[in-house]
Tab-separated table of C-alpha atoms and ligand atoms in Angstrom:
chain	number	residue	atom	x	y	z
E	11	UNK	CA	49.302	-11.116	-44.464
E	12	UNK	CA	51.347	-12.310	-41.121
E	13	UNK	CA	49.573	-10.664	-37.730
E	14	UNK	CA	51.525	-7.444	-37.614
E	15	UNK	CA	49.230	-5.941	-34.665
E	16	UNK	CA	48.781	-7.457	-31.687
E	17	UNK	CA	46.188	-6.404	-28.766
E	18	UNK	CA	47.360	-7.063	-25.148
E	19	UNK	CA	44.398	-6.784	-22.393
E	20	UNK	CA	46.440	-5.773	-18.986
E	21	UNK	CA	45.062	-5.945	-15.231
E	22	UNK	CA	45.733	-3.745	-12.440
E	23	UNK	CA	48.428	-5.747	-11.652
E	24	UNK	CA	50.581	-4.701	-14.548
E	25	UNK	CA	53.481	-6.836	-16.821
E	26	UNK	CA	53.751	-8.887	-13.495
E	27	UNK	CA	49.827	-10.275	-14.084
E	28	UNK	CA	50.926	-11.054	-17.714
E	29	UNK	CA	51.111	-14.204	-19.343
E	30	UNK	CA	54.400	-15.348	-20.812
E	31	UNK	CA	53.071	-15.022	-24.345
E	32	UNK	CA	51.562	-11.332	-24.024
E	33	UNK	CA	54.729	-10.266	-22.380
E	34	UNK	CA	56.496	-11.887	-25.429
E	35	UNK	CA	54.091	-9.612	-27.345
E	36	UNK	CA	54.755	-6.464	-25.839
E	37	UNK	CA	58.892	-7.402	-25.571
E	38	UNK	CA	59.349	-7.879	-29.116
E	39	UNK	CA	57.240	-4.840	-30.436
E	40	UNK	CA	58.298	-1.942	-32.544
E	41	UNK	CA	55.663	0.140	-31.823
E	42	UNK	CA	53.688	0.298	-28.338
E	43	UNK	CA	50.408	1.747	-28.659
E	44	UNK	CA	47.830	2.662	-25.630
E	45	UNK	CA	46.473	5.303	-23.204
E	46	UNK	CA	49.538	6.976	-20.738
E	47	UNK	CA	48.480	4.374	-17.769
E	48	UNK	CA	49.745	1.382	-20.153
E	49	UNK	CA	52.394	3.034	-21.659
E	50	UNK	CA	53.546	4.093	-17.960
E	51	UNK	CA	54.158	0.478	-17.537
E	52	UNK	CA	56.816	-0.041	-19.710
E	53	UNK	CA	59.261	3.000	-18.989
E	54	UNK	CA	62.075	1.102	-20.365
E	55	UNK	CA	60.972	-0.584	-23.265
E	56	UNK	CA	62.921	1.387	-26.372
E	57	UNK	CA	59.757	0.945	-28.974
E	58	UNK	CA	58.090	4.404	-30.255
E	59	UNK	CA	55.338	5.131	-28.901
E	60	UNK	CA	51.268	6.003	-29.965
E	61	UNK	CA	49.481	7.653	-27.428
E	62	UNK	CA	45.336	7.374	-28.061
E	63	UNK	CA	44.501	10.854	-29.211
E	64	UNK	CA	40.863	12.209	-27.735
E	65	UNK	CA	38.264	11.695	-29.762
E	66	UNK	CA	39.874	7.852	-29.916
E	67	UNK	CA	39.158	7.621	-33.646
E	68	UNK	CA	41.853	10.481	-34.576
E	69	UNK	CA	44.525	8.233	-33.937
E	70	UNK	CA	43.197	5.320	-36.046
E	71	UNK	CA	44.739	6.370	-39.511
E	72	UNK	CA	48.032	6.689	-37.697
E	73	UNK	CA	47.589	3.107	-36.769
E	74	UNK	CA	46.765	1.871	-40.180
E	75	UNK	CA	50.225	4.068	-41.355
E	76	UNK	CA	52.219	1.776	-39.320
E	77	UNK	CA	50.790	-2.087	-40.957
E	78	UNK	CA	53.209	-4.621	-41.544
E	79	UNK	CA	55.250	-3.145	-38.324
E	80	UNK	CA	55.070	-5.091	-35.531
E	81	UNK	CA	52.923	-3.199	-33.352
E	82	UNK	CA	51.429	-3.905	-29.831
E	83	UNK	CA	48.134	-2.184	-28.427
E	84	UNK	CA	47.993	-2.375	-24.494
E	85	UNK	CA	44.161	-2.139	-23.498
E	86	UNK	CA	42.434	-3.047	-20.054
E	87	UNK	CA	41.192	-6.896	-19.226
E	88	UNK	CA	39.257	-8.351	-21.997
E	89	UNK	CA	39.710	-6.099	-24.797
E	90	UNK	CA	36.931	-7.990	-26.771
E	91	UNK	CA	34.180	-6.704	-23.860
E	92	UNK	CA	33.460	-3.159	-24.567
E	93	UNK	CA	36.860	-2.408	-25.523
E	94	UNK	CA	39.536	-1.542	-28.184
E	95	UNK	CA	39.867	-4.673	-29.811
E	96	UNK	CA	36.037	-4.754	-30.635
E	97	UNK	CA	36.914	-1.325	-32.220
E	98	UNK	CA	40.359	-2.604	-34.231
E	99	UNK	CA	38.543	-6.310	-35.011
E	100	UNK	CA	36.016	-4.372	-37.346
E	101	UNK	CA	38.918	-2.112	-38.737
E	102	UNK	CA	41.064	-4.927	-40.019
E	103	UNK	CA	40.880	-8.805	-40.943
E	104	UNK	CA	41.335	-11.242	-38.465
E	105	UNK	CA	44.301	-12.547	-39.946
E	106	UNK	CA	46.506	-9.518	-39.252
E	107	UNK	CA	45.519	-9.449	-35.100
E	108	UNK	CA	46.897	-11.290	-32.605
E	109	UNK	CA	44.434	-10.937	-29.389
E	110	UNK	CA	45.482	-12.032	-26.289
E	111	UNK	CA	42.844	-11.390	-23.434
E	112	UNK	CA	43.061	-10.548	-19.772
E	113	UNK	CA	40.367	-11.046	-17.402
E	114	UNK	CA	38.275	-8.263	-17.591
E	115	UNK	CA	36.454	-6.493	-15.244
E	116	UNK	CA	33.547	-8.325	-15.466
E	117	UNK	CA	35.102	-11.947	-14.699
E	118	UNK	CA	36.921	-9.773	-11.911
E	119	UNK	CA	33.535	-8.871	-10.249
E	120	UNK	CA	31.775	-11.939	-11.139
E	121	UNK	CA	34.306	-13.903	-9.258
E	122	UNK	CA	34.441	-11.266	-6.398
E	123	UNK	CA	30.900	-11.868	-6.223
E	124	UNK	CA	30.372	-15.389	-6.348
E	125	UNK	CA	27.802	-14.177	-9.235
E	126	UNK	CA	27.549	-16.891	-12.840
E	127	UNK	CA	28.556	-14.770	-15.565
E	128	UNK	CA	25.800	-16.473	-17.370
E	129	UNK	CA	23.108	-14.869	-15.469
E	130	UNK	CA	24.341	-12.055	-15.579
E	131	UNK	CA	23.674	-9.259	-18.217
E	132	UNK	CA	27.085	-7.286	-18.405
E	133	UNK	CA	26.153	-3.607	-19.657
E	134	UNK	CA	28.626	-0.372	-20.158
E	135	UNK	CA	27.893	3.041	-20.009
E	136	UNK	CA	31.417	4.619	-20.733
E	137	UNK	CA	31.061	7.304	-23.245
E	138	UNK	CA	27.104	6.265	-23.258
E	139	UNK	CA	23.839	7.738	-21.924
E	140	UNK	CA	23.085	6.502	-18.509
E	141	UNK	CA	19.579	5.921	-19.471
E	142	UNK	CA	20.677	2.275	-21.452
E	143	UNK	CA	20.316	0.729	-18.052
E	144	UNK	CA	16.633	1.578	-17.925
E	145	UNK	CA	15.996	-1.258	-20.463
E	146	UNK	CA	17.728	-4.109	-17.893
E	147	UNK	CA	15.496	-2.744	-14.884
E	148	UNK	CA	13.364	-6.300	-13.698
E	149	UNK	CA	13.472	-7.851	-10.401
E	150	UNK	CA	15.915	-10.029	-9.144
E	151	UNK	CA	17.951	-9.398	-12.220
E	152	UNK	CA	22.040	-8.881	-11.264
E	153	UNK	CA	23.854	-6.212	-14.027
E	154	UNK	CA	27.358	-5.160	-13.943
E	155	UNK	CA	27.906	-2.251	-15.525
E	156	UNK	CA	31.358	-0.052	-16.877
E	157	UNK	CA	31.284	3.057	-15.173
E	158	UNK	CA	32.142	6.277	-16.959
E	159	UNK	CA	34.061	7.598	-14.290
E	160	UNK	CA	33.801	8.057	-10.289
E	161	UNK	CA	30.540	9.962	-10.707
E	162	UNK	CA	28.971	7.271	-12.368
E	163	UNK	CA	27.559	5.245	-9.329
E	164	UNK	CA	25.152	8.460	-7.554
E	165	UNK	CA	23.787	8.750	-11.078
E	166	UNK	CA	23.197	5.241	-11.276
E	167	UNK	CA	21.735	5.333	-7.440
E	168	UNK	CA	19.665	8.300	-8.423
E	169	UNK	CA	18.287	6.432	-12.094
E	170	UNK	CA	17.332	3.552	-9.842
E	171	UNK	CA	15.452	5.297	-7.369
E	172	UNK	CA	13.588	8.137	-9.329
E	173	UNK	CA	12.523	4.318	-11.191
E	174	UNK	CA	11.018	2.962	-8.223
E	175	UNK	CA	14.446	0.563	-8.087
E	176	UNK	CA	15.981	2.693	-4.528
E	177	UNK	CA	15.865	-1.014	-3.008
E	178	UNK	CA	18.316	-2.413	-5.510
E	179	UNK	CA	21.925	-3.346	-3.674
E	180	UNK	CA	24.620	-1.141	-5.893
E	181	UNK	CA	28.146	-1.976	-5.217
E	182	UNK	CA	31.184	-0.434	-6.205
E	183	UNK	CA	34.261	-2.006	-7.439
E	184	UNK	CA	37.367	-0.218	-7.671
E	185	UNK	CA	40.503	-0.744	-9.178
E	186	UNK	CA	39.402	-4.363	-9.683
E	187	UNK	CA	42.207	-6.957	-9.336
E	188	UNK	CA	44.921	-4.466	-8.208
E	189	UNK	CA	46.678	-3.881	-4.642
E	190	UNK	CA	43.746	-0.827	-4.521
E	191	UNK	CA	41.153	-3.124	-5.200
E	192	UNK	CA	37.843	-1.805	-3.223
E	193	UNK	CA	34.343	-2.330	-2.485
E	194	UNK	CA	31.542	-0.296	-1.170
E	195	UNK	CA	27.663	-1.597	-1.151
E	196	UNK	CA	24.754	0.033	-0.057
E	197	UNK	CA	20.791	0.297	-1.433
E	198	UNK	CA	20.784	2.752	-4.067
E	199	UNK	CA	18.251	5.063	-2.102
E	200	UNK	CA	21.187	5.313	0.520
E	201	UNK	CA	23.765	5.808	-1.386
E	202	UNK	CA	26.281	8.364	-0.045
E	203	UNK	CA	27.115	10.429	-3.599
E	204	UNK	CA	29.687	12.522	-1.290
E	205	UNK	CA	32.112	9.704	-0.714
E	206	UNK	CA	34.912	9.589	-3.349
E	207	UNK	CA	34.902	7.085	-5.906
E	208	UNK	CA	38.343	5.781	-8.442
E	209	UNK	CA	37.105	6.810	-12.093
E	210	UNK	CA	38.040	3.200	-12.536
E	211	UNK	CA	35.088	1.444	-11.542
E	212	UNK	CA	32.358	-1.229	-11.475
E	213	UNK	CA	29.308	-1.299	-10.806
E	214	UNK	CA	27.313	-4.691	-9.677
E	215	UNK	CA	23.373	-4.048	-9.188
E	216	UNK	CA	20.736	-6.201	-7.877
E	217	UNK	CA	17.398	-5.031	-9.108
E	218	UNK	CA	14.434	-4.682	-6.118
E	219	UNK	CA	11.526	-2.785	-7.341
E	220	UNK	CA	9.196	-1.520	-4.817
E	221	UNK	CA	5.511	-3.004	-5.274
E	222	UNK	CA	4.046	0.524	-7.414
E	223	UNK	CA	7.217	0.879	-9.692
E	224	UNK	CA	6.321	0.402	-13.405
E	225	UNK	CA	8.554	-2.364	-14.381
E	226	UNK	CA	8.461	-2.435	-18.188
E	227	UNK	CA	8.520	-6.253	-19.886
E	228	UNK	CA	10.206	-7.473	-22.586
E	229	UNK	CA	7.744	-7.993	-25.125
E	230	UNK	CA	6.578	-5.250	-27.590
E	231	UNK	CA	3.087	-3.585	-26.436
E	232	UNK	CA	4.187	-0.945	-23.825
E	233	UNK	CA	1.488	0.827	-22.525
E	234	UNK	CA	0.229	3.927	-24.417
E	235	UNK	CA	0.911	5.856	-20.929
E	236	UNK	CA	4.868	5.214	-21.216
E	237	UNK	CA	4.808	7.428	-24.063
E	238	UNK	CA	4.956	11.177	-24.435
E	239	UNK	CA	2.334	11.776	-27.479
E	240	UNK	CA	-0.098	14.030	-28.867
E	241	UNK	CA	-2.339	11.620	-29.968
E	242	UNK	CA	-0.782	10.588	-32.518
E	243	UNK	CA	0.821	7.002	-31.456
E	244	UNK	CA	-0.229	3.388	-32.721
E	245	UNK	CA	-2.195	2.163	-29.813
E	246	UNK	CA	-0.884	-0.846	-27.672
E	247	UNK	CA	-2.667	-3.709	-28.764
E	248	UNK	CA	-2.030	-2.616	-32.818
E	249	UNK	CA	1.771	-1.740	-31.871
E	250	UNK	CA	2.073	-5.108	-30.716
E	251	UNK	CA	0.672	-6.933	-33.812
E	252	UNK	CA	2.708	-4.354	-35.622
E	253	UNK	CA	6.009	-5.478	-34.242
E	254	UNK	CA	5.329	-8.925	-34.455
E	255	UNK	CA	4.664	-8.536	-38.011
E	256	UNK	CA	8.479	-6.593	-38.547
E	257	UNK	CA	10.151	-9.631	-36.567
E	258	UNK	CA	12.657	-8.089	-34.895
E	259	UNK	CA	16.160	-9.557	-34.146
E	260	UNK	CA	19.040	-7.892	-32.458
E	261	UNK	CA	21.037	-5.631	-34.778
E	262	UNK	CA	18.713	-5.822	-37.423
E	263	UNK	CA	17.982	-2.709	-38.728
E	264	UNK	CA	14.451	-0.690	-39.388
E	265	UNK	CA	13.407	1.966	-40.809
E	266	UNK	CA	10.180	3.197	-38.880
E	267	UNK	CA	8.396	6.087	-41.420
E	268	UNK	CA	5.991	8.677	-40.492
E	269	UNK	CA	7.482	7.295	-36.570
E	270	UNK	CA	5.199	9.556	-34.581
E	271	UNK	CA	6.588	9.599	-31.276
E	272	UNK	CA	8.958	6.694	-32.331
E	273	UNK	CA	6.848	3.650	-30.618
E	274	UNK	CA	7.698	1.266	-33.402
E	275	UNK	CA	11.348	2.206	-33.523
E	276	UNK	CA	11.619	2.223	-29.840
E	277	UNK	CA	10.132	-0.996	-29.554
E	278	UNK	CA	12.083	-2.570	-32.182
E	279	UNK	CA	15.008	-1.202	-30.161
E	280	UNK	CA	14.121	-2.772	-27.265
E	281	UNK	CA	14.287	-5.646	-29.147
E	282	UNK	CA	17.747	-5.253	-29.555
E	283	UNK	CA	17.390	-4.177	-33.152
E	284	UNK	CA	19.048	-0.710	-34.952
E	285	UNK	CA	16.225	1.753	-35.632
E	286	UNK	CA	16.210	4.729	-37.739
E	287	UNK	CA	13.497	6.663	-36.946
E	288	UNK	CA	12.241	8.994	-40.002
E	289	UNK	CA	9.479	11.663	-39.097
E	290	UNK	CA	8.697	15.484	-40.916
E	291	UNK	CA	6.907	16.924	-37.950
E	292	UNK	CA	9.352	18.819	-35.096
E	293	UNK	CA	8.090	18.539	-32.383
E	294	UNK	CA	7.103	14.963	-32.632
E	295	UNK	CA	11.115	14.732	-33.700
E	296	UNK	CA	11.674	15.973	-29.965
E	297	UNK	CA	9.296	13.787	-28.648
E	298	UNK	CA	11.156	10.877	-30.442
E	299	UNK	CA	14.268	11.492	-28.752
E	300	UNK	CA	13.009	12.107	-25.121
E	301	UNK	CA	10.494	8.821	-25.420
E	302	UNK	CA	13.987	6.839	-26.655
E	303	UNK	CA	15.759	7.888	-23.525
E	304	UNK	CA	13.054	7.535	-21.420
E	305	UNK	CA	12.134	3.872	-22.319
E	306	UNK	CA	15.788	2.502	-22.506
E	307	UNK	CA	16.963	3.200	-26.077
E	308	UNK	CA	18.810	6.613	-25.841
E	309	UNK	CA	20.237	7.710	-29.115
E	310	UNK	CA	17.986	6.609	-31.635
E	311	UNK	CA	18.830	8.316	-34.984
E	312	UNK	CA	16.287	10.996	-36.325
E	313	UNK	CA	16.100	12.060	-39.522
E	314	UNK	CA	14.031	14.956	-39.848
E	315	UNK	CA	11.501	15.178	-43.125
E	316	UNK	CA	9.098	14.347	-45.726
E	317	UNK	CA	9.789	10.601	-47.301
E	318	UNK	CA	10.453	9.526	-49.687
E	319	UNK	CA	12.745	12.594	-50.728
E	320	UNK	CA	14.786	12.177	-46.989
E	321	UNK	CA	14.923	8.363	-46.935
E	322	UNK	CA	18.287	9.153	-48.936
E	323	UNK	CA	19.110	9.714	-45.298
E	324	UNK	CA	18.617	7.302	-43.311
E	325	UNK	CA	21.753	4.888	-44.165
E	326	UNK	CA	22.058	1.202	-45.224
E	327	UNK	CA	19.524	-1.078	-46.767
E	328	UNK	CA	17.019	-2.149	-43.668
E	329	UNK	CA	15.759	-5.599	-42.769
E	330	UNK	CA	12.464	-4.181	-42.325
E	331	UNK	CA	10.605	-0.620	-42.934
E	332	UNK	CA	7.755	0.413	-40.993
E	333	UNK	CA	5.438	2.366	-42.797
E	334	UNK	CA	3.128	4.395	-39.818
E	335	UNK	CA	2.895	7.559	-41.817
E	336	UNK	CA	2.918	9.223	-45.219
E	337	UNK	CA	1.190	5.937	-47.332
E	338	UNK	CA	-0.650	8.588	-49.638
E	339	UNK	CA	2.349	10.790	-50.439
E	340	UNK	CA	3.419	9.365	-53.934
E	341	UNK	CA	6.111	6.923	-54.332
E	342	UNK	CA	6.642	6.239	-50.459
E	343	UNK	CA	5.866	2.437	-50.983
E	344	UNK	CA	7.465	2.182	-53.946
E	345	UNK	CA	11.157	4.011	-52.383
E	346	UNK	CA	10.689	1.860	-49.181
E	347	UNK	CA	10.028	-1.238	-51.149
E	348	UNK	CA	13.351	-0.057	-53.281
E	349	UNK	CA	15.563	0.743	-49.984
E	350	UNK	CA	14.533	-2.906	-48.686
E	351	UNK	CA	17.509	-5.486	-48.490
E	352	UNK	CA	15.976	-8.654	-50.224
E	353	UNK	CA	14.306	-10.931	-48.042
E	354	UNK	CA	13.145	-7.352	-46.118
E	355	UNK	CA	10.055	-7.061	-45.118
E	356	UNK	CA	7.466	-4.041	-45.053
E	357	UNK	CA	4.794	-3.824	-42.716
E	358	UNK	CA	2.591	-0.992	-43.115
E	359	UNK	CA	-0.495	0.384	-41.585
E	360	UNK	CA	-3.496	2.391	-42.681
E	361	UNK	CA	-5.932	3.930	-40.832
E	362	UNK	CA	-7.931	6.142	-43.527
E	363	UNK	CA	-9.612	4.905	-46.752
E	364	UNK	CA	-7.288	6.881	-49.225
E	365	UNK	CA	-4.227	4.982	-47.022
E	366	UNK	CA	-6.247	1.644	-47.243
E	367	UNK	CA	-6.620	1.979	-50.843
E	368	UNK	CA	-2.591	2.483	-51.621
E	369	UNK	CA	-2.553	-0.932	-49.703
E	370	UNK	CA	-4.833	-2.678	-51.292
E	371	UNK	CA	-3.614	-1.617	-54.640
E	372	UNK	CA	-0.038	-2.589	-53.601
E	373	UNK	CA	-0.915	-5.978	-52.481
E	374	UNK	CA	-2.856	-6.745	-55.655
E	375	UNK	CA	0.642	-6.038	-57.654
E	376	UNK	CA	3.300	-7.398	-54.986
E	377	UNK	CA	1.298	-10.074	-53.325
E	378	UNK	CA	1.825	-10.418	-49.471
E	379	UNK	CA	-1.089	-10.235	-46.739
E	380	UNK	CA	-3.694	-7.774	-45.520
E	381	UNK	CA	-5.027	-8.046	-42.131
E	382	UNK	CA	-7.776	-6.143	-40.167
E	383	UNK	CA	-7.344	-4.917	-36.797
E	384	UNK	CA	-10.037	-3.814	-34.885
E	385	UNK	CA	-9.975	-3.610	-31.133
E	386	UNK	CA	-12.597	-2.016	-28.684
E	387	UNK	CA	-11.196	-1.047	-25.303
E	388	UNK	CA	-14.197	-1.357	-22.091
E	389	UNK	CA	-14.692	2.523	-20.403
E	390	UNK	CA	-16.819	3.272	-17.943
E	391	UNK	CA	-19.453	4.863	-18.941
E	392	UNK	CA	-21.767	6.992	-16.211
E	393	UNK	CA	-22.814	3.815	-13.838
E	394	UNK	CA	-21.908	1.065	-16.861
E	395	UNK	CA	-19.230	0.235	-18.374
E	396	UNK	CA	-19.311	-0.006	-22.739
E	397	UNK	CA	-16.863	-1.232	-25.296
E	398	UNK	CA	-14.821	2.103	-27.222
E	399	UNK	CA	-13.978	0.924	-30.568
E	400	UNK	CA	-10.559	2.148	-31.605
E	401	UNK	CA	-10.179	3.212	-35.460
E	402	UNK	CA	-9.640	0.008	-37.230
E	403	UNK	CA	-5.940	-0.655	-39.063
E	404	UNK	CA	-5.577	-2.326	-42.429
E	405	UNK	CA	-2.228	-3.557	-42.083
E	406	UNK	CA	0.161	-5.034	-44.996
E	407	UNK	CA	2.443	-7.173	-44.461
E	408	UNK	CA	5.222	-8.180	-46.815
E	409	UNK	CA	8.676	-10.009	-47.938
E	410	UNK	CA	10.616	-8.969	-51.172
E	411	UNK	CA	11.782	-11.544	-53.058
C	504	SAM	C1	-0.130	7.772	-37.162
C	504	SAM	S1	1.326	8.661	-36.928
C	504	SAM	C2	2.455	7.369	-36.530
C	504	SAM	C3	2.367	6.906	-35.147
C	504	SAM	C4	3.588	6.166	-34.691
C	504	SAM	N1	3.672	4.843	-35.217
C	504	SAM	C5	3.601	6.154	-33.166
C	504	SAM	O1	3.212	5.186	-32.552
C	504	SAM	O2	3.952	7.195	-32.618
C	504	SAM	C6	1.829	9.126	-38.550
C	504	SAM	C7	3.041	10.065	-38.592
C	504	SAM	O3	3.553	10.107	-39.906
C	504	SAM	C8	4.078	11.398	-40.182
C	504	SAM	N2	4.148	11.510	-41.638
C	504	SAM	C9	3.130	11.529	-42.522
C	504	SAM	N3	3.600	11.583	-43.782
C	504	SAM	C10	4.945	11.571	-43.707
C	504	SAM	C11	6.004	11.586	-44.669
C	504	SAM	N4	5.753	11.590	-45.976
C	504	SAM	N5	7.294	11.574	-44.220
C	504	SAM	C12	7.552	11.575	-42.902
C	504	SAM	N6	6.600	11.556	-41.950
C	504	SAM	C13	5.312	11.550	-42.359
C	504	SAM	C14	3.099	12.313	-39.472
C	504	SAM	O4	3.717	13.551	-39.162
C	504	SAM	C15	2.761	11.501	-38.220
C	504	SAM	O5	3.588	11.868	-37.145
């Protein structure tokens, strides 16, 4: 099929910022699709027009109605950077889409700047939980950062400082690229939330910590303390073998069963990975969710039950299922082992002998490896100090074919 839809990233600047062969684009469609501030820019043009309905994905089947018309979708800067033509790109082949990028807001600040795109980790929260930026919070790291609207940099200020980050430099870009461009900078402990702020806005951060804020690392093995628990949670130095084990990548996707407070999930997360997190307790379901936002990962999908029967549940074939929980309930291993994409692997841990057994007896059928953990932690004890043995882990560890 010819391109019939074509995707047109716009600055502040308008048409007049256009290259010849997006304004050729826009000129010759039938259709012009985009939010009232593009559309506002072509009062004259006589193509009908498709205003994005609210929630955004409403107006998508409209949009497929009109294929094989030539249609033209005005979006802001790059629409390939957090924007609609990520969305439309996964909603039809490349071979019907013409894309023709603007700068975006991101090579607009970086060259306001004088900050290398390439050191810099460009981040969005528009339409997403502040509490994503928690996961890019090291020193001397530079983020720029979507903003939701005008209230969006005093939450960031106040996320920063409440993280021991209130000597990070926040500045505010406004209208970026436009006649109304603007830019305000202070330390995020001084920011002024009062002062008015464009909804259209970016925001460029330099992280400071102070000396006693808990900057979190990249590598799996948080400490136990960064959790909310009751006790139940795989313990630091066996969450770290654990994850090493599962291999994370980013967007691969794990299933994490019997998740506890969601440590596994979380860290694979972190990892950049898609976790499901699968657990039948309540409360620990809650605890999930709040330990997610706290630690970076907001949003990480629950699904509350006993496995196997609500595994049914938790969505496409993983590249890896954690089993932390539920080894002695019948047919877990085998419905996990079932769910697994081939070339998955399943990692799973047992700390009592009835769980250890269900391992061993799987391993003896399936192949793959057994490993014993066994750390001892030094306490103080009275004037001395002795070595606390933590409950050993059998852990399996296995590919399908
Ligand atoms: C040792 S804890 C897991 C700890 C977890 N990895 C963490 O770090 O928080 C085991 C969990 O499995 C859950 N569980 C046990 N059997 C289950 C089953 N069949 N389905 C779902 N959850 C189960 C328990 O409620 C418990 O929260």
């Amino acid at each position: 099929m010819t391109p019939w839809l074509s995707i047109v990233g716009i600055g502040e600047d308008g048409l007049d910022g256009l290259a010849p062969a997006a304004r050729t684009l826009i000129a010759q469609a039938e259709v012009l699709v985009g939010g009232p501030r593009h559309l506002a820019m072509v009062p004259d043009h006589r193509a009908e027009r498709l205003a994005w309905g609210s929630p955004f994905a409403d107006t998508l089947p409209r949009l497929q109605a009109l294929r094989g018309r030539r249609v033209c979708v005005m979006a802001s800067g790059d629409p390939m950077w957090f924007g609609v033509g990520s969305r439309l790109a996964r909603l039809f082949p490349p071979e019907e889409l013409t894309i023709v990028p603007h700068p975006g807001a991101f090579s607009l600040a970086a060259a306001g700047l004088g900050w290398s795109l390439a050191d810099t980790t460009c981040l969005t929260i528009h339409g997403r939980p502040v509490e994503g930026l928690l996961l890019h919070l090291h020193p001397g790291r530079r983020l720029l950062v979507l903003s939701q609207d005008g209230a969006s940099p005093a939450q960031v200020a106040v996320l920063l400082t409440e993280h021991g980050c209130g000597d990070s430099r926040l500045t505010v870009l406004e209208r970026l690229g436009g006649q109304a461009e603007r830019r305000r900078s202070a330390l995020a402990r001084d920011w002024d939330a009062a002062a008015p702020v464009d909804d259209l806005n970016t925001l460029a951060i330099e992280v400071e910590a102070a000396p006693d804020a808990r900057i979190l690392g990249v590598a799996p093995g948080l400490p136990d303390d960064a959790y909310l628990h009751d006790g139940q949670l795989t313990k630091r130095e066996l969450r770290a073998a654990t994850l090493a084990a599962l291999a994370p990548w980013p967007g691969a996707r794990l299933w994490d069963v019997g998740a506890g407070c969601g440590s596994i999930a979380i860290e694979w997360a972190r990892c950049g990975g898609r976790a499901v997190a699968i657990e039948r307790d309540g409360a620990r379901c809650d605890l999930i969710a709040r330990n997610a936002a706290r630690l970076g990962v907001p949003g990480i999908p629950v699904v509350a039950g006993e496995a196997p029967a609500v595994l049914a549940q938790a969505g496409a074939a993983p590249d890896a299922i954690f089993v932390g929980g539920g080894l002695t309930c019948p047919g877990v291993l085998e419905a996990c082992w079932q769910a697994l994409r081939p070339g998955g692997r399943l990692v799973a841990n047992a700390v009592t002998a009835e769980a250890e057994a269900v391992l061993l007896a799987w391993q003896a059928g399936r192949g793959g490896d057994l490993a014993r953990l066994a750390v001892s932690r030094l306490v103080p004890t009275g004037r001395f100090h002795t070595w606390h043995p933590l409950k050993p882990v059998t852990q399996y560890s296995g590919r399908k074919p």
